[in-house]
Amino acid sequence: MNGQMMSQPLLISALLNHAERHHGKREIVSRRVEGDIHRYTFRDLAARARRLAKALNELGVKPGERVGTLAWNGYRHMELYYAVSGSGAVLHTLNPRLHSDQLVWIAEHAEDRVLCFDLTFLPLVEAMATRLKGIRQFVLLTDRAHMPAQSTIPNLLCYEELIAAQDDRYQWPTLDENSASSLCYTSGTTGNPKGVLYSHRSTVLHTYASVMPDALNVSARDVILPVVPMFHVNAWGLPYSACMVGAKLVFPGAVLDGKSLYELFESEDVTMSAGVPTVWQSLLAHVAADKLKFSTMRRTVIGGSACPPSMTRAFERDHDVKVIHVWGMTELSPLGTTCVLKPVHDSLDEQALASVKAKQGRSLFGIDMKIVGPDGDELPWDGQTSGELMVRGAWVVDQYLKGEGGDPLIDGWFPTGDMAAIDDDGFMQITDRAKDVIKSGGEWIGSIDLENIAMAHPAVSMAACIAAKHPKWDERPLLVVVTKSEQKVTREEMLAFYEGKIAKWWTPDDVVFLDAIPLGATGKMLKNRLREEFGNHLVSMATALELEGQVSPQ
Ligand code: AMP
């Protein structure tokens, strides 16, 4: 017997309709690449998205066809989010921080037909245009006044003119909720990136789950400034969450330094933000240097790589800003877990609490997880045993675009490539990327632990721990450190800092000081690059010491 309730497909256009009808006056504020601050409401967004949908139809964009974007966080990108997916086409957000060869490869692989891009990226697109053979139309996201007098790009259209040519009488089509809505490629640090094709259903379910109190706790009272880019995994879903709950949105555009972000937080009464740890590093440095306080910020979501406890402490103790540590990945669109405490943690002392907050947290409803050993058997949730993290759920990839890489699942579970432990309260902690694991004499050492300790040193601004080849132990940890500009620390002081905090044999064998650690297109440290450069560091060091007669060969 079927239930007798209405059946309505879960569609992205429904989020926009809801925002327009029930939160129509709520504002969206954007720092434009043209330089000024732009303001309008959800009502304006909805009307312009409908005009854009009509314009896309007129350009011949068919259901399921891909529309690429190369754009910062801003209202025009938001319009594309809704108009492209809502009209039945697929929004393909491209990451402008990638090398142009890789961008061309991705756009061609995805068969993008239209490319919409911000003014900032005009030179980049001009350099790629002749190689982007599948693109029928290029659209510059600006008005006539900012269009270049001439450009080498064929068929370059002006976004504002496209919109102005249409009226806003448009009915969003009733699509199958399982139809594709948007596309994002994995970072692809090894091999070619792979496309993850989200559906309307997976996106709306992800939105429901992520706004819940024990997730990101987003409400109509919030003013959200997503620093995390809309060009990578949907800015962690915040452009959708804001419409679902009616939160004000503040888009920072292309200016992401600590000072500019702080000014926007203050001038727009921002209550919550979200970003990777490297972004918060510069913001915290700015507020500390100028002894500033956040007037309205109450919490910030940190993920993408491990949030060091020293960062959580700085936010919570110095600024009364709560940190929500999250874990996710492109294959999950992206949220999987949030570290939001349970009553069982109420009685913990400060140190024990800090250890819990360092964890990536517990599953959202809709995502199940487990850890497995090398033989695939499930491992216990004792908070100690580490194995590969596997997930399954309503917004987990089933297969990659065009079946690339074959069937990614093992018995219906997606292997994340992350190593993790889970405690008996269900709190998961990432110990490493599987490929970043350090194996010393057959025993495993967790690089994230070592990095978190280094980050707690007052002189350190960034730390990476990598596996370096070792003549005796196969691999040993090597610490790579960037110090704060005004601070100094020696190798010996750095290594002494580990004393009493970890088992002695976990202490890194050496420290390399760098001016900067290379970051990938999504702000993560490129440990593979460090391994390429310093993977033989300990071997060379041992040889040099031997030559100097300081150690006898074993
Ligand atoms: P991406 O698909 O580019 O979003 O990268 C996903 C990967 O980032 C995950 O598989 C993890 O290795 C890493 N990651 C994401 N969030 C965290 C976190 N909070 N702590 C540690 N690693 C994380």
Tab-separated table of N, CA and C and ligand atoms in Angstrom, residues 184-188 196 198 232-233 236 276-277 302-307 325-332 334 337 358-361 389 414 416-419 428-436 448 522 524, ligand 1:
chain	number	residue	atom	x	y	z
A	184	CYS	N	31.483	18.636	-10.686
A	184	CYS	CA	32.731	19.164	-10.132
A	184	CYS	C	33.794	18.082	-10.282
A	185	TYR	N	34.984	18.478	-10.688
A	185	TYR	CA	36.060	17.493	-10.858
A	185	TYR	C	36.876	17.384	-9.577
A	186	THR	N	37.348	16.161	-9.306
A	186	THR	CA	38.209	15.949	-8.145
A	186	THR	C	39.540	16.668	-8.382
A	187	SER	N	40.290	16.855	-7.296
A	187	SER	CA	41.529	17.628	-7.426
A	187	SER	C	42.568	16.901	-8.281
A	188	GLY	N	42.527	15.585	-8.306
A	188	GLY	CA	43.400	14.827	-9.207
A	188	GLY	C	44.880	15.048	-8.988
A	196	VAL	N	32.562	14.404	-10.901
A	196	VAL	CA	31.512	13.893	-10.017
A	196	VAL	C	30.233	14.659	-10.364
A	198	TYR	N	26.605	15.612	-9.652
A	198	TYR	CA	25.579	15.659	-8.609
A	198	TYR	C	24.193	15.683	-9.246
A	232	HIS	N	34.566	25.271	-6.215
A	232	HIS	CA	34.948	23.932	-5.775
A	232	HIS	C	33.898	23.355	-4.821
A	233	VAL	N	33.301	22.258	-5.218
A	233	VAL	CA	32.236	21.571	-4.465
A	233	VAL	C	31.208	22.536	-3.889
A	236	TRP	N	30.680	24.287	-0.382
A	236	TRP	CA	30.179	23.429	0.694
A	236	TRP	C	28.651	23.516	0.841
A	276	VAL	N	38.892	26.895	4.288
A	276	VAL	CA	39.976	25.956	4.612
A	276	VAL	C	40.931	26.617	5.616
A	277	PRO	N	41.689	25.815	6.384
A	277	PRO	CA	42.549	26.400	7.428
A	277	PRO	C	43.493	27.489	6.914
A	302	ILE	N	35.322	24.963	9.416
A	302	ILE	CA	36.682	24.761	8.898
A	302	ILE	C	36.827	23.312	8.442
A	303	GLY	N	37.306	23.141	7.232
A	303	GLY	CA	37.503	21.786	6.708
A	303	GLY	C	38.326	21.852	5.438
A	304	GLY	N	38.352	20.747	4.713
A	304	GLY	CA	39.168	20.693	3.489
A	304	GLY	C	40.529	20.127	3.802
A	305	SER	N	41.075	20.485	4.935
A	305	SER	CA	42.204	19.771	5.537
A	305	SER	C	42.059	19.947	7.047
A	306	ALA	N	42.876	19.220	7.809
A	306	ALA	CA	42.660	19.172	9.251
A	306	ALA	C	42.792	20.561	9.876
A	307	CYS	N	41.861	20.889	10.753
A	307	CYS	CA	41.941	22.163	11.472
A	307	CYS	C	42.817	21.950	12.701
A	325	HIS	N	34.401	21.947	12.967
A	325	HIS	CA	35.367	21.222	12.150
A	325	HIS	C	34.580	20.211	11.315
A	326	VAL	N	34.781	20.238	10.001
A	326	VAL	CA	34.013	19.332	9.140
A	326	VAL	C	34.953	18.528	8.246
A	327	TRP	N	34.472	17.389	7.808
A	327	TRP	CA	35.202	16.594	6.824
A	327	TRP	C	34.273	16.352	5.637
A	328	GLY	N	34.860	16.394	4.476
A	328	GLY	CA	34.074	16.081	3.290
A	328	GLY	C	34.979	15.907	2.107
A	329	MET	N	34.393	15.663	0.959
A	329	MET	CA	35.178	15.550	-0.266
A	329	MET	C	34.287	15.769	-1.484
A	330	THR	N	34.934	16.031	-2.616
A	330	THR	CA	34.194	16.282	-3.850
A	330	THR	C	33.168	15.180	-4.086
A	331	GLU	N	33.552	13.954	-3.798
A	331	GLU	CA	32.680	12.807	-4.060
A	331	GLU	C	31.434	12.795	-3.167
A	332	LEU	N	31.372	13.719	-2.178
A	332	LEU	CA	30.211	13.783	-1.280
A	332	LEU	C	29.497	15.134	-1.373
A	334	PRO	N	29.946	18.522	-0.458
A	334	PRO	CA	31.014	17.663	-0.009
A	334	PRO	C	30.824	17.102	1.412
A	337	THR	N	30.928	14.662	7.638
A	337	THR	CA	30.867	14.690	9.103
A	337	THR	C	31.048	16.116	9.619
A	358	ALA	N	39.524	18.279	17.817
A	358	ALA	CA	40.486	18.062	16.728
A	358	ALA	C	39.963	17.006	15.749
A	359	LYS	N	38.932	16.270	16.175
A	359	LYS	CA	38.390	15.216	15.313
A	359	LYS	C	37.506	15.825	14.232
A	360	GLN	N	37.292	15.045	13.163
A	360	GLN	CA	36.482	15.547	12.050
A	360	GLN	C	35.008	15.325	12.307
A	361	GLY	N	34.674	14.534	13.344
A	361	GLY	CA	33.298	14.499	13.814
A	361	GLY	C	32.463	13.333	13.369
A	389	LEU	N	38.776	4.794	5.581
A	389	LEU	CA	37.405	5.264	5.785
A	389	LEU	C	36.573	4.977	4.534
A	414	PHE	N	31.968	3.530	-0.699
A	414	PHE	CA	32.970	4.299	-1.430
A	414	PHE	C	34.245	4.431	-0.588
A	416	THR	N	37.318	6.168	0.605
A	416	THR	CA	37.645	7.596	0.521
A	416	THR	C	39.120	7.868	0.264
A	417	GLY	N	39.977	6.858	0.534
A	417	GLY	CA	41.417	7.124	0.434
A	417	GLY	C	41.947	7.837	1.668
A	418	ASP	N	41.086	8.045	2.666
A	418	ASP	CA	41.534	8.641	3.930
A	418	ASP	C	41.690	7.547	4.969
A	419	MET	N	42.695	7.675	5.820
A	419	MET	CA	42.855	6.765	6.949
A	419	MET	C	42.230	7.446	8.162
A	428	MET	N	34.769	10.558	14.206
A	428	MET	CA	35.809	10.074	13.298
A	428	MET	C	36.978	11.059	13.305
A	429	GLN	N	38.182	10.500	13.263
A	429	GLN	CA	39.358	11.372	13.152
A	429	GLN	C	40.233	10.899	12.010
A	430	ILE	N	40.484	11.836	11.078
A	430	ILE	CA	41.365	11.506	9.953
A	430	ILE	C	42.796	11.510	10.477
A	431	THR	N	43.517	10.417	10.187
A	431	THR	CA	44.909	10.382	10.620
A	431	THR	C	45.849	10.705	9.463
A	432	ASP	N	45.384	10.459	8.254
A	432	ASP	CA	46.221	10.672	7.074
A	432	ASP	C	45.427	10.460	5.807
A	433	ARG	N	45.941	10.999	4.701
A	433	ARG	CA	45.523	10.491	3.403
A	433	ARG	C	46.271	9.162	3.267
A	434	ALA	N	45.629	8.144	2.702
A	434	ALA	CA	46.303	6.845	2.595
A	434	ALA	C	47.674	7.001	1.937
A	435	LYS	N	47.730	7.883	0.919
A	435	LYS	CA	49.010	7.996	0.198
A	435	LYS	C	50.029	8.860	0.949
A	436	ASP	N	49.606	9.528	2.039
A	436	ASP	CA	50.546	10.347	2.807
A	436	ASP	C	51.084	9.620	4.040
A	448	ILE	N	49.147	13.892	10.451
A	448	ILE	CA	48.302	15.027	10.883
A	448	ILE	C	48.553	15.362	12.348
A	522	THR	N	42.906	23.824	-4.358
A	522	THR	CA	41.837	23.954	-3.371
A	522	THR	C	42.394	24.305	-1.989
A	524	LYS	N	44.934	23.014	-0.344
A	524	LYS	CA	45.561	21.950	0.464
A	524	LYS	C	47.058	21.922	0.181
B	1	AMP	P1	38.427	17.471	-2.057
B	1	AMP	O1	37.762	16.395	-2.804
B	1	AMP	O2	39.358	18.293	-2.877
B	1	AMP	O3	37.434	18.322	-1.344
B	1	AMP	O4	39.354	16.786	-0.970
B	1	AMP	C1	38.835	15.841	-0.075
B	1	AMP	C2	39.917	15.396	0.863
B	1	AMP	O5	40.340	16.484	1.680
B	1	AMP	C3	39.471	14.350	1.843
B	1	AMP	O6	39.460	13.066	1.271
B	1	AMP	C4	40.508	14.510	2.940
B	1	AMP	O7	41.719	13.862	2.605
B	1	AMP	C5	40.747	15.991	2.953
B	1	AMP	N1	39.946	16.629	4.010
B	1	AMP	C6	38.775	17.258	3.906
B	1	AMP	N2	38.381	17.739	5.096
B	1	AMP	C7	39.340	17.385	5.992
B	1	AMP	C8	39.515	17.589	7.395
B	1	AMP	N3	38.663	18.269	8.126
B	1	AMP	N4	40.624	17.064	7.945
B	1	AMP	C9	41.534	16.362	7.236
B	1	AMP	N5	41.434	16.156	5.923
B	1	AMP	C10	40.335	16.667	5.302
